[in-house]
mmCIF file of C-alpha atoms in Angstrom:
data_model
loop_
_atom_site.group_PDB
_atom_site.id
_atom_site.type_symbol
_atom_site.label_atom_id
_atom_site.label_comp_id
_atom_site.label_asym_id
_atom_site.label_seq_id
_atom_site.Cartn_x
_atom_site.Cartn_y
_atom_site.Cartn_z
ATOM 1 C CA GLN A 1409 32.474 134.595 105.086
ATOM 2 C CA SER A 1410 31.926 133.749 108.517
ATOM 3 C CA VAL A 1411 28.642 134.292 110.548
ATOM 4 C CA LEU A 1412 30.203 135.952 113.300
ATOM 5 C CA THR A 1413 32.716 138.915 112.378
ATOM 6 C CA GLN A 1414 35.904 139.234 114.088
ATOM 7 C CA PRO A 1415 38.909 141.620 113.180
ATOM 8 C CA PRO A 1416 41.621 139.757 111.659
ATOM 9 C CA SER A 1417 44.127 141.128 113.932
ATOM 10 C CA ALA A 1418 44.955 142.562 117.089
ATOM 11 C CA SER A 1419 48.022 143.479 118.782
ATOM 12 C CA GLY A 1420 49.795 144.472 122.046
ATOM 13 C CA THR A 1421 53.086 144.813 123.901
ATOM 14 C CA PRO A 1422 53.555 142.764 127.177
ATOM 15 C CA GLY A 1423 51.711 143.515 130.210
ATOM 16 C CA GLN A 1424 48.849 145.530 127.882
ATOM 17 C CA ARG A 1425 45.298 144.719 127.779
ATOM 18 C CA VAL A 1426 43.754 143.731 124.736
ATOM 19 C CA THR A 1427 40.407 143.221 123.711
ATOM 20 C CA ILE A 1428 39.311 141.097 120.544
ATOM 21 C CA SER A 1429 35.344 141.882 119.375
ATOM 22 C CA CYS A 1430 32.867 139.430 118.103
ATOM 23 C CA SER A 1431 29.957 140.694 116.352
ATOM 24 C CA GLY A 1432 26.589 138.594 115.174
ATOM 25 C CA SER A 1433 22.901 138.721 114.834
ATOM 26 C CA SER A 1434 19.738 138.111 116.677
ATOM 27 C CA SER A 1435 19.869 134.573 115.354
ATOM 28 C CA ASN A 1436 23.201 133.705 117.221
ATOM 29 C CA ILE A 1437 24.893 136.064 119.715
ATOM 30 C CA GLY A 1438 21.593 137.675 120.369
ATOM 31 C CA ARG A 1439 19.768 135.091 121.855
ATOM 32 C CA ASN A 1440 22.514 132.156 122.827
ATOM 33 C CA THR A 1441 25.705 132.228 124.620
ATOM 34 C CA VAL A 1442 29.302 132.870 123.377
ATOM 35 C CA ASN A 1443 32.431 130.518 123.673
ATOM 36 C CA TRP A 1444 35.788 131.494 123.043
ATOM 37 C CA TYR A 1445 38.802 129.555 121.818
ATOM 38 C CA GLN A 1446 42.462 129.825 121.641
ATOM 39 C CA GLN A 1447 44.317 128.333 118.975
ATOM 40 C CA LEU A 1448 48.346 128.283 119.564
ATOM 41 C CA PRO A 1449 50.143 127.670 116.406
ATOM 42 C CA GLY A 1450 50.017 124.296 114.909
ATOM 43 C CA THR A 1451 47.782 122.961 117.645
ATOM 44 C CA ALA A 1452 44.178 122.275 118.224
ATOM 45 C CA PRO A 1453 42.136 124.792 119.622
ATOM 46 C CA LYS A 1454 41.372 125.425 123.592
ATOM 47 C CA LEU A 1455 38.326 126.313 125.170
ATOM 48 C CA LEU A 1456 38.998 129.834 126.901
ATOM 49 C CA ILE A 1457 35.654 131.163 128.071
ATOM 50 C CA TYR A 1458 32.225 129.518 127.631
ATOM 51 C CA SER A 1459 28.863 130.775 128.532
ATOM 52 C CA ASN A 1460 30.071 134.594 127.994
ATOM 53 C CA ASN A 1461 32.119 135.001 130.642
ATOM 54 C CA GLN A 1462 33.140 131.568 132.502
ATOM 55 C CA ARG A 1463 36.718 130.311 132.673
ATOM 56 C CA PRO A 1464 37.377 126.383 132.562
ATOM 57 C CA SER A 1465 39.495 125.177 135.133
ATOM 58 C CA GLY A 1466 42.898 126.149 134.509
ATOM 59 C CA VAL A 1467 42.462 129.120 132.351
ATOM 60 C CA PRO A 1468 44.030 132.162 133.736
ATOM 61 C CA ASP A 1469 41.848 134.979 135.346
ATOM 62 C CA ARG A 1470 43.692 137.672 132.692
ATOM 63 C CA PHE A 1471 41.184 136.107 130.198
ATOM 64 C CA SER A 1472 37.730 137.416 130.434
ATOM 65 C CA GLY A 1473 34.606 137.564 128.568
ATOM 66 C CA SER A 1474 31.424 139.522 128.030
ATOM 67 C CA LYS A 1475 28.360 139.742 125.900
ATOM 68 C CA SER A 1476 25.717 143.079 124.945
ATOM 69 C CA GLY A 1477 23.230 142.569 122.554
ATOM 70 C CA THR A 1478 24.596 140.924 119.201
ATOM 71 C CA SER A 1479 28.209 141.333 120.269
ATOM 72 C CA ALA A 1480 30.903 140.010 122.611
ATOM 73 C CA SER A 1481 34.120 140.721 123.558
ATOM 74 C CA LEU A 1482 37.255 138.662 124.777
ATOM 75 C CA ALA A 1483 39.873 140.929 127.043
ATOM 76 C CA ILE A 1484 43.126 139.726 127.868
ATOM 77 C CA SER A 1485 44.914 141.658 130.542
ATOM 78 C CA GLY A 1486 48.615 141.410 131.567
ATOM 79 C CA LEU A 1487 49.389 140.325 127.825
ATOM 80 C CA GLN A 1488 52.222 137.701 127.683
ATOM 81 C CA SER A 1489 54.231 136.381 124.686
ATOM 82 C CA GLU A 1490 52.854 133.077 125.189
ATOM 83 C CA ASP A 1491 49.279 134.525 124.446
ATOM 84 C CA GLU A 1492 50.179 134.922 120.861
ATOM 85 C CA ALA A 1493 47.596 132.765 118.921
ATOM 86 C CA ASP A 1494 44.394 133.045 117.119
ATOM 87 C CA TYR A 1495 41.270 133.515 118.858
ATOM 88 C CA PHE A 1496 37.671 132.219 117.609
ATOM 89 C CA CYS A 1497 34.265 133.207 118.936
ATOM 90 C CA ALA A 1498 31.584 130.725 118.416
ATOM 91 C CA ALA A 1499 27.692 130.544 119.007
ATOM 92 C CA ARG A 1500 24.672 128.660 118.548
ATOM 93 C CA ASP A 1501 22.746 129.916 115.349
ATOM 94 C CA ASP A 1502 18.879 129.277 115.481
ATOM 95 C CA THR A 1503 18.509 129.895 112.056
ATOM 96 C CA LEU A 1504 21.090 127.775 110.644
ATOM 97 C CA ASN A 1505 20.403 125.041 113.710
ATOM 98 C CA GLY A 1506 24.237 124.604 114.405
ATOM 99 C CA VAL A 1507 27.340 126.236 116.005
ATOM 100 C CA VAL A 1508 28.678 129.110 113.818
ATOM 101 C CA PHE A 1509 32.496 130.489 114.563
ATOM 102 C CA GLY A 1510 34.010 134.233 114.038
ATOM 103 C CA GLY A 1511 36.748 133.867 111.063
ATOM 104 C CA GLY A 1512 39.483 134.331 113.984
ATOM 105 C CA THR A 1513 41.658 136.916 115.251
ATOM 106 C CA LYS A 1514 45.269 136.756 114.926
ATOM 107 C CA LEU A 1515 46.762 138.158 118.100
ATOM 108 C CA THR A 1516 50.531 139.518 118.112
ATOM 109 C CA VAL A 1517 52.609 140.487 121.027
ATOM 110 C CA LEU A 1518 55.040 143.181 119.962
ATOM 111 C CA GLU B 884 42.906 112.131 131.798
ATOM 112 C CA VAL B 885 40.441 112.858 129.134
ATOM 113 C CA GLN B 886 41.923 112.417 125.599
ATOM 114 C CA LEU B 887 40.819 112.419 122.052
ATOM 115 C CA VAL B 888 43.259 110.793 119.799
ATOM 116 C CA GLN B 889 42.465 110.945 115.903
ATOM 117 C CA SER B 890 43.872 108.645 113.055
ATOM 118 C CA GLY B 891 46.791 110.145 111.125
ATOM 119 C CA ALA B 892 47.234 112.118 108.032
ATOM 120 C CA GLU B 893 45.764 111.065 104.643
ATOM 121 C CA VAL B 894 46.633 111.916 101.284
ATOM 122 C CA LYS B 895 43.882 110.566 98.839
ATOM 123 C CA LYS B 896 42.838 111.149 95.295
ATOM 124 C CA PRO B 897 39.683 112.944 94.026
ATOM 125 C CA GLY B 898 36.789 110.553 94.023
ATOM 126 C CA GLU B 899 38.349 108.170 96.513
ATOM 127 C CA SER B 900 36.612 107.268 99.559
ATOM 128 C CA LEU B 901 38.004 108.086 103.245
ATOM 129 C CA LYS B 902 37.151 107.316 106.855
ATOM 130 C CA ILE B 903 38.997 108.969 109.670
ATOM 131 C CA SER B 904 38.722 108.104 113.257
ATOM 132 C CA CYS B 905 38.571 109.629 116.908
ATOM 133 C CA LYS B 906 39.341 107.543 120.012
ATOM 134 C CA GLY B 907 37.942 108.743 123.168
ATOM 135 C CA SER B 908 39.619 107.746 126.592
ATOM 136 C CA GLY B 909 39.397 108.885 130.219
ATOM 137 C CA TYR B 910 35.526 109.749 130.651
ATOM 138 C CA SER B 911 32.446 107.994 129.762
ATOM 139 C CA PHE B 912 32.649 108.177 125.560
ATOM 140 C CA SER B 913 28.754 107.209 125.438
ATOM 141 C CA SER B 914 27.372 110.017 127.546
ATOM 142 C CA TYR B 915 28.827 113.146 125.867
ATOM 143 C CA TRP B 916 28.363 114.275 121.963
ATOM 144 C CA ILE B 917 31.176 114.364 119.807
ATOM 145 C CA ALA B 918 31.594 117.054 117.423
ATOM 146 C CA TRP B 919 33.791 117.506 113.871
ATOM 147 C CA VAL B 920 35.358 120.632 112.890
ATOM 148 C CA ARG B 921 37.015 121.430 109.875
ATOM 149 C CA GLN B 922 39.361 123.932 109.311
ATOM 150 C CA MET B 923 40.720 124.440 105.851
ATOM 151 C CA PRO B 924 44.383 125.663 105.094
ATOM 152 C CA GLY B 925 44.463 129.250 106.825
ATOM 153 C CA LYS B 926 41.021 129.615 107.421
ATOM 154 C CA GLY B 927 38.518 129.507 110.343
ATOM 155 C CA LEU B 928 36.596 126.818 112.300
ATOM 156 C CA GLU B 929 33.677 125.158 110.664
ATOM 157 C CA TRP B 930 31.158 123.101 112.350
ATOM 158 C CA MET B 931 30.304 120.007 110.484
ATOM 159 C CA GLY B 932 27.920 118.109 112.692
ATOM 160 C CA ILE B 933 27.692 116.070 116.029
ATOM 161 C CA ILE B 934 26.961 112.620 116.871
ATOM 162 C CA TYR B 935 25.816 111.030 120.630
ATOM 163 C CA PRO B 936 27.971 107.795 120.994
ATOM 164 C CA GLY B 937 25.162 106.170 123.128
ATOM 165 C CA ASP B 938 22.642 106.214 120.586
ATOM 166 C CA SER B 939 24.489 107.432 117.267
ATOM 167 C CA ASP B 940 21.803 110.185 117.115
ATOM 168 C CA THR B 941 23.420 112.774 114.650
ATOM 169 C CA LYS B 942 22.899 116.409 113.589
ATOM 170 C CA TYR B 943 24.798 117.812 110.634
ATOM 171 C CA SER B 944 25.203 121.164 109.686
ATOM 172 C CA PRO B 945 23.088 122.049 106.554
ATOM 173 C CA SER B 946 26.846 123.006 104.828
ATOM 174 C CA PHE B 947 27.649 119.174 105.279
ATOM 175 C CA GLN B 948 24.698 117.420 105.376
ATOM 176 C CA GLY B 949 25.021 114.815 102.377
ATOM 177 C CA GLN B 950 28.756 115.595 101.947
ATOM 178 C CA VAL B 951 29.952 113.357 104.771
ATOM 179 C CA THR B 952 28.746 111.026 107.211
ATOM 180 C CA ILE B 953 29.008 110.990 110.881
ATOM 181 C CA SER B 954 29.185 107.520 113.133
ATOM 182 C CA ALA B 955 30.550 105.897 116.276
ATOM 183 C CA ASP B 956 31.175 102.597 117.867
ATOM 184 C CA LYS B 957 30.356 103.123 121.163
ATOM 185 C CA SER B 958 31.883 99.486 122.228
ATOM 186 C CA ILE B 959 35.202 100.890 121.287
ATOM 187 C CA SER B 960 34.752 104.539 122.420
ATOM 188 C CA THR B 961 35.504 105.827 118.772
ATOM 189 C CA ALA B 962 33.870 108.092 116.536
ATOM 190 C CA TYR B 963 34.279 108.441 112.593
ATOM 191 C CA LEU B 964 33.982 110.841 109.889
ATOM 192 C CA GLN B 965 33.587 109.581 106.202
ATOM 193 C CA TRP B 966 33.478 110.686 102.510
ATOM 194 C CA SER B 967 32.183 108.620 99.724
ATOM 195 C CA SER B 968 33.762 110.657 97.170
ATOM 196 C CA LEU B 969 36.687 113.206 98.168
ATOM 197 C CA LYS B 970 37.106 116.577 96.433
ATOM 198 C CA ALA B 971 40.045 118.714 96.254
ATOM 199 C CA SER B 972 38.313 121.311 98.382
ATOM 200 C CA ASP B 973 37.708 118.548 101.205
ATOM 201 C CA THR B 974 41.407 119.365 101.503
ATOM 202 C CA ALA B 975 41.472 120.608 105.411
ATOM 203 C CA MET B 976 42.326 119.833 108.671
ATOM 204 C CA TYR B 977 39.776 117.805 110.563
ATOM 205 C CA TYR B 978 39.309 118.074 114.406
ATOM 206 C CA CYS B 979 36.827 115.857 116.809
ATOM 207 C CA ALA B 980 36.218 117.811 119.936
ATOM 208 C CA LYS B 981 34.120 116.650 123.099
ATOM 209 C CA HIS B 982 31.189 118.438 124.265
ATOM 210 C CA PHE B 983 31.859 120.280 127.880
ATOM 211 C CA TYR B 984 28.442 118.814 129.243
ATOM 212 C CA SER B 985 25.899 116.624 128.230
ATOM 213 C CA GLY B 986 22.129 117.434 127.353
ATOM 214 C CA SER B 987 22.690 120.450 124.553
ATOM 215 C CA TYR B 988 23.611 119.949 120.801
ATOM 216 C CA TYR B 989 25.430 123.221 121.238
ATOM 217 C CA ALA B 990 27.405 122.850 124.079
ATOM 218 C CA PRO B 991 30.967 124.252 124.028
ATOM 219 C CA PHE B 992 34.051 121.854 123.277
ATOM 220 C CA ASP B 993 36.347 121.065 126.233
ATOM 221 C CA TYR B 994 38.546 118.417 124.896
ATOM 222 C CA TRP B 995 39.759 118.239 121.115
ATOM 223 C CA GLY B 996 41.930 115.630 119.311
ATOM 224 C CA GLN B 997 45.193 116.618 117.673
ATOM 225 C CA GLY B 998 43.629 116.820 114.292
ATOM 226 C CA THR B 999 43.789 115.049 111.331
ATOM 227 C CA LEU B 1000 44.864 116.469 108.014
ATOM 228 C CA VAL B 1001 43.579 115.397 104.720
ATOM 229 C CA THR B 1002 44.963 116.227 101.330
ATOM 230 C CA VAL B 1003 43.167 115.478 98.241
ATOM 231 C CA SER B 1004 45.113 115.773 95.235
ATOM 232 C CA SER B 1005 45.476 114.266 91.696
#
């Protein structure tokens, strides 16, 4: 059981906007920033969003992040087939003294 | 170009020891924390711990404290993850990852190794 809760799956058609949620608590998301990672099939994870809503260089602006209270969201607009991947949220947890991840959301592009 | 290159896949028996490696290049290896992350088959990501290669300061997840040892040799820009006695439940993909910025135990990871698959089976 992961400390951060994500829906196991999400889907959308090309061009659509999809959102993936990440729910935590006051010891993690409630007081720390959230990062998002994209893991394409058979590859290592890639940093997609950091500090709630910042994109590293090279990440398209179709990807955006937000945080409110103890929850965070990743939004993908203009969905493309190459966005089909697993998405993980992560945050510092002050009670566990470490980084905690969500269980991951498998995004399918129909 | 920043790269983290991990050692190859391993197949071991329960009770055996193992040390896997992660060699960094293209940046100041000593100056950024390196994390180890476990991904069990078909599962999510788990933070195991971190090491600062500059002085080998380490921090472990409570879940992995005492189960593994993280070390580094800054002279050859390499970090290590080792087990003294493997269990079948250690079967997983293990990733090393570089912190995006220095100065925090909990920075995001901007570069990842390709992963080392460890299989423990009798």
